[in-house]
Each structure stands twice: as C-alpha cells, then as structure tokens.
Amino acid sequence: NAGVTQTPKFQVLKTGQSMTLQCAQDMNHNSMYWYRQDPGMGLRLIYYSASEGTTDKGEVPNGYNVSRLNKREFSLRLESAAPSQTSVYFCASVGRIYEQYFGPGTRLTVT
Amino acid sequence: SQKIEQNSEALNIQEGKTATLTCNYTNYSPAYLQWYRQDPGRGPVFLLLIRENEKEKRKERLKVTFDTTLKQSLFHITASQPADSATYLCALSRGNSGYSTLTFGKGTMLLVSP
C-alpha cells in the first residue's frame, strides 16, 4: 500500500501561472481533503470531498478549485497563482475511525 | 470564535522523562479529539483519537486525556526517547456527532535530549 501520494513534491510558479496538484489514495477511503500549512498558521482546510461526486469549501477556498476525479483521486487547481499561495500543500484521506492519512506534501513557491 | 491553543514554545525534556503536551479549546463541543505527530518536511501522522465520552486512551507509551469540562486534552509520552522529538498537533472535530472536518492546532515542538 502506497497510502496517500502527491505530485509534484516541489514547484515554483510565477505570479499568474496555473497548475494542478495531484493526490491519490489506495485505501478505498470515501473522504479526501486538501490543506495548506504556513509557518505560525497551522494546517488550514482548503476544500474537502466527503464522498465521490461531492466537494465542499473549507476555511480558505479562495483562489482554488478542486476535482474529485474518482474515488482514488482528488486534485487541487490554482488558476492564477499569487505569492500569498506560497505554502506547503497536504492531501489527506479519512479512515474508518475518522483518522486522517496525509500525503508527503507539495512545496509550492510563487514568485 | 472557536479557538485551539497549543503551547507555541518548544518543550525540552531529558530522555526517560514523561513529556506532557497541552491542548486547550474554546467555543467547541467536539465529538472527538485527535493527536498527530509531524516530522520536519513530512505530513502529519495520526497517533490517537479520543471521543467526548472517554476520559483516557492509551497506546504503548502514549496516553491522552480529554476533559470536556475544562475543555482540555493532555498528551503524555512516557519514557521519552530522542526519536520522539517532533511537532505534535491536536485536532478537534468541528461537529458534535459523527463524521466532520477537523480544526488543527498550531502544534507544539518536543525536543528530547539524550
């Protein structure tokens, strides 16, 4: 079992560029999440998908879109990147007792 | 507004001692509380979950308590080892029953010296 995988591991974008962060899980979990983690701010929820076919906004959704492609995959898209989106992005899936399994993260820098 | 507080200062202890980390919250009535470990450059790893009707949970050298009256959880690591050095995050369920999203605290760094 690979658990939760994320690509890419690192990315540098210029302001205004777009990109998609990919996430996949092989644990047959229904729910998947996207967080961002900034120094001094902790983990903040961007979007989540409680089940295949549904997505909902979290605490900080502005500037992002998501797609739950199938049960395994949940992608996060930045349409027009801004320096304020420089962060570490984590994807997670939710287990049977509501525990969350996190991916290794994507470190994004927007210049 | 809802708030989770973890000690922002690092906790330094000696190997073999018990580490105790605190998570306080306000304006929540969580159905459950979770603790995670995060190493530098890696994603958080789930450690323990405790429900609102449970006072204490143990797993190997780890113990979590949950006091819904004080609105506080304590996380203990007994016989601590240098390998326990990491940042520990507490997380509360936003809802008061069943499945819900989590709100994470900012974490406390634990440093265990040999």
Short mmCIF file of C-alpha atoms in Angstrom, two decimals:
data_model
loop_
_atom_site.label_atom_id
_atom_site.label_comp_id
_atom_site.label_asym_id
_atom_site.label_seq_id
_atom_site.Cartn_x
_atom_site.Cartn_y
_atom_site.Cartn_z
CA ASN A 1 0.00 0.00 0.00
CA ALA A 2 1.39 3.39 -1.03
CA GLY A 3 -1.15 5.22 1.17
CA VAL A 4 -1.59 8.81 0.00
CA THR A 5 0.63 10.05 -2.81
CA GLN A 6 1.05 13.60 -4.04
CA THR A 7 2.70 15.09 -7.10
CA PRO A 8 4.73 17.15 -7.61
CA LYS A 9 6.93 17.32 -4.50
CA PHE A 10 8.20 20.81 -5.31
CA GLN A 11 7.04 23.52 -7.69
CA VAL A 12 8.00 27.10 -8.44
CA LEU A 13 5.47 29.25 -10.29
CA LYS A 14 5.42 32.80 -11.48
CA THR A 15 2.51 35.02 -10.48
CA GLY A 16 -0.45 34.37 -12.76
CA GLN A 17 0.58 30.87 -13.83
CA SER A 18 -1.72 27.93 -13.23
CA MET A 19 -1.07 24.42 -12.01
CA THR A 20 -2.79 21.33 -10.69
CA LEU A 21 -1.67 19.41 -7.61
CA GLN A 22 -2.47 15.73 -7.81
CA CYS A 23 -3.42 13.42 -4.96
CA ALA A 24 -4.29 9.73 -4.94
CA GLN A 25 -5.05 7.20 -2.21
CA ASP A 26 -5.19 3.42 -2.38
CA MET A 27 -7.05 2.76 0.90
CA ASN A 28 -10.57 2.86 -0.57
CA HIS A 29 -11.47 5.85 1.59
CA ASN A 30 -14.55 7.91 0.82
CA SER A 31 -13.40 11.29 2.12
CA MET A 32 -10.42 13.30 0.96
CA TYR A 33 -9.09 16.72 1.96
CA TRP A 34 -6.73 19.46 0.84
CA TYR A 35 -4.88 21.57 3.43
CA ARG A 36 -2.26 24.25 3.31
CA GLN A 37 0.32 24.71 6.08
CA ASP A 38 2.05 28.01 6.67
CA PRO A 39 4.51 28.94 9.45
CA GLY A 40 2.63 30.14 12.51
CA MET A 41 -0.77 29.34 10.96
CA GLY A 42 -1.05 25.60 11.31
CA LEU A 43 -2.98 23.40 8.91
CA ARG A 44 -5.93 25.09 7.24
CA LEU A 45 -8.59 23.27 5.25
CA ILE A 46 -8.96 24.46 1.65
CA TYR A 47 -11.53 22.04 0.20
CA TYR A 48 -12.79 18.60 1.00
CA SER A 49 -14.75 15.82 -0.62
CA ALA A 50 -16.89 13.76 1.73
CA SER A 51 -17.56 11.19 -0.98
CA GLU A 52 -17.04 10.63 -4.67
CA GLY A 53 -19.01 13.23 -6.61
CA THR A 54 -19.17 15.85 -3.85
CA THR A 55 -16.87 18.71 -2.92
CA ASP A 56 -17.20 21.45 -0.30
CA LYS A 57 -15.33 24.58 0.66
CA GLY A 58 -13.20 24.62 3.75
CA GLU A 59 -11.74 27.51 5.69
CA VAL A 60 -9.61 29.11 2.92
CA PRO A 61 -11.04 28.18 -0.54
CA ASN A 62 -10.46 31.45 -2.40
CA GLY A 63 -8.14 31.11 -5.38
CA TYR A 64 -8.50 27.32 -5.57
CA ASN A 65 -10.68 24.77 -7.33
CA VAL A 66 -10.90 21.03 -6.83
CA SER A 67 -11.98 17.96 -8.75
CA ARG A 68 -12.84 14.57 -7.28
CA LEU A 69 -11.97 12.60 -10.36
CA ASN A 70 -12.95 9.22 -8.90
CA LYS A 71 -12.80 7.55 -5.50
CA ARG A 72 -9.00 7.43 -5.59
CA GLU A 73 -8.07 10.86 -6.89
CA PHE A 74 -8.65 14.41 -5.68
CA SER A 75 -6.88 17.28 -7.43
CA LEU A 76 -6.36 20.91 -6.42
CA ARG A 77 -6.05 23.61 -9.07
CA LEU A 78 -4.61 27.10 -8.82
CA GLU A 79 -5.95 29.03 -11.80
CA SER A 80 -3.85 32.18 -11.37
CA ALA A 81 -1.18 31.75 -8.73
CA ALA A 82 -0.41 34.57 -6.30
CA PRO A 83 2.55 34.96 -3.89
CA SER A 84 0.08 34.51 -1.00
CA GLN A 85 -0.38 30.93 -2.19
CA THR A 86 3.24 30.08 -1.40
CA SER A 87 2.80 27.26 1.08
CA VAL A 88 3.09 23.55 1.71
CA TYR A 89 0.02 21.68 0.49
CA PHE A 90 -1.11 18.41 2.02
CA CYS A 91 -3.71 15.99 0.81
CA ALA A 92 -5.35 13.59 3.27
CA SER A 93 -7.88 10.79 3.23
CA VAL A 94 -10.12 9.76 6.11
CA GLY A 95 -10.16 6.32 7.66
CA ARG A 96 -12.74 4.22 9.42
CA ILE A 97 -12.49 5.95 12.82
CA TYR A 98 -12.15 9.39 11.21
CA GLU A 99 -8.36 9.39 11.45
CA GLN A 100 -6.63 11.21 8.62
CA TYR A 101 -3.82 9.85 6.47
CA PHE A 102 -1.63 12.55 4.98
CA GLY A 103 0.48 12.60 1.87
CA PRO A 104 4.10 13.82 1.84
CA GLY A 105 3.13 17.35 0.73
CA THR A 106 3.87 19.67 -2.17
CA ARG A 107 6.10 22.66 -1.52
CA LEU A 108 4.93 25.49 -3.73
CA THR A 109 6.68 28.82 -4.21
CA VAL A 110 5.02 31.61 -6.20
CA THR A 111 7.33 34.44 -7.22
CA SER B 1 -14.96 32.40 17.89
CA GLN B 2 -13.60 28.85 18.01
CA LYS B 3 -10.04 28.59 19.15
CA ILE B 4 -7.50 25.83 19.78
CA GLU B 5 -4.39 26.61 21.79
CA GLN B 6 -1.23 24.58 22.00
CA ASN B 7 1.91 25.82 23.68
CA SER B 8 3.87 27.63 21.00
CA GLU B 9 7.13 27.31 22.90
CA ALA B 10 9.13 24.14 22.37
CA LEU B 11 9.13 21.63 25.20
CA ASN B 12 12.62 20.45 26.09
CA ILE B 13 12.95 17.33 28.23
CA GLN B 14 15.52 14.72 29.06
CA GLU B 15 15.40 11.17 27.75
CA GLY B 16 13.48 8.86 30.03
CA LYS B 17 11.20 11.56 31.45
CA THR B 18 7.50 11.94 30.71
CA ALA B 19 6.55 14.63 28.22
CA THR B 20 3.18 16.30 28.70
CA LEU B 21 1.66 18.47 25.98
CA THR B 22 -1.48 20.53 26.37
CA CYS B 23 -4.34 21.34 24.01
CA ASN B 24 -6.95 23.85 25.18
CA TYR B 25 -10.01 24.88 23.22
CA THR B 26 -12.85 27.36 23.45
CA ASN B 27 -16.27 27.55 21.82
CA TYR B 28 -16.20 23.93 20.66
CA SER B 29 -18.23 20.92 21.61
CA PRO B 30 -16.22 18.34 19.69
CA ALA B 31 -17.37 14.77 19.29
CA TYR B 32 -13.72 13.67 19.30
CA LEU B 33 -10.18 14.94 19.50
CA GLN B 34 -7.12 13.57 17.72
CA TRP B 35 -3.37 13.85 18.14
CA TYR B 36 -0.87 13.78 15.27
CA ARG B 37 2.91 13.75 15.02
CA GLN B 38 4.70 15.76 12.34
CA ASP B 39 8.38 15.48 11.48
CA PRO B 40 10.15 18.26 9.54
CA GLY B 41 9.37 18.12 5.83
CA ARG B 42 6.73 15.40 6.20
CA GLY B 43 2.98 15.10 6.51
CA PRO B 44 1.30 14.61 9.90
CA VAL B 45 0.86 11.05 11.15
CA PHE B 46 -2.18 10.02 13.18
CA LEU B 47 -1.46 8.82 16.73
CA LEU B 48 -4.63 8.63 18.83
CA LEU B 49 -8.31 9.53 18.82
CA ILE B 50 -10.36 10.10 21.97
CA ARG B 51 -14.13 10.60 22.00
CA GLU B 52 -16.06 13.05 24.14
CA ASN B 53 -17.38 10.28 26.40
CA GLU B 54 -13.88 8.86 27.03
CA LYS B 55 -11.66 10.21 29.79
CA GLU B 56 -8.43 8.49 28.80
CA LYS B 57 -6.89 6.49 25.95
CA ARG B 58 -3.57 4.65 25.86
CA LYS B 59 -1.38 3.25 23.13
CA GLU B 60 2.01 1.85 24.08
CA ARG B 61 3.94 4.78 25.67
CA LEU B 62 1.27 7.32 24.71
CA LYS B 63 -1.64 8.47 26.85
CA VAL B 64 -4.30 11.03 26.04
CA THR B 65 -6.84 12.53 28.42
CA PHE B 66 -9.89 14.55 27.47
CA ASP B 67 -11.69 16.81 29.93
CA THR B 68 -14.75 18.34 28.28
CA THR B 69 -15.49 20.42 31.38
CA LEU B 70 -12.05 22.06 31.39
CA LYS B 71 -12.03 21.97 27.56
CA GLN B 72 -8.58 20.47 27.62
CA SER B 73 -6.67 17.45 26.37
CA LEU B 74 -3.33 16.32 27.73
CA PHE B 75 -0.95 14.18 25.66
CA HIS B 76 1.68 12.21 27.56
CA ILE B 77 4.69 10.32 26.25
CA THR B 78 6.27 8.18 28.97
CA ALA B 79 9.92 7.08 28.94
CA SER B 80 10.60 9.60 26.19
CA GLN B 81 13.33 8.97 23.63
CA PRO B 82 15.23 11.30 21.27
CA ALA B 83 13.25 9.66 18.43
CA ASP B 84 10.09 11.19 19.95
CA SER B 85 11.37 14.66 19.01
CA ALA B 86 8.81 16.13 16.61
CA THR B 87 5.92 18.58 16.47
CA TYR B 88 2.66 17.29 17.93
CA LEU B 89 -0.67 18.60 16.67
CA CYS B 90 -4.06 18.30 18.29
CA ALA B 91 -7.18 18.42 16.14
CA LEU B 92 -10.84 18.76 17.08
CA SER B 93 -13.88 17.67 15.17
CA ARG B 94 -15.95 20.66 14.12
CA GLY B 95 -19.18 18.78 14.57
CA ASN B 96 -20.55 17.38 17.79
CA SER B 97 -21.53 14.00 16.39
CA GLY B 98 -20.31 11.54 13.80
CA TYR B 99 -18.11 12.45 10.89
CA SER B 100 -16.93 16.02 10.49
CA THR B 101 -13.95 18.01 9.34
CA LEU B 102 -11.13 18.78 11.77
CA THR B 103 -9.64 22.02 13.04
CA PHE B 104 -5.94 21.70 13.85
CA GLY B 105 -3.95 23.48 16.49
CA LYS B 106 -0.63 25.03 15.51
CA GLY B 107 1.36 22.32 17.27
CA THR B 108 3.98 22.07 19.99
CA MET B 109 7.55 21.07 19.23
CA LEU B 110 9.00 18.44 21.56
CA LEU B 111 12.78 18.08 21.89
CA VAL B 112 14.07 15.07 23.80
CA SER B 113 17.75 15.24 24.62
CA PRO B 114 19.88 12.18 25.38
#
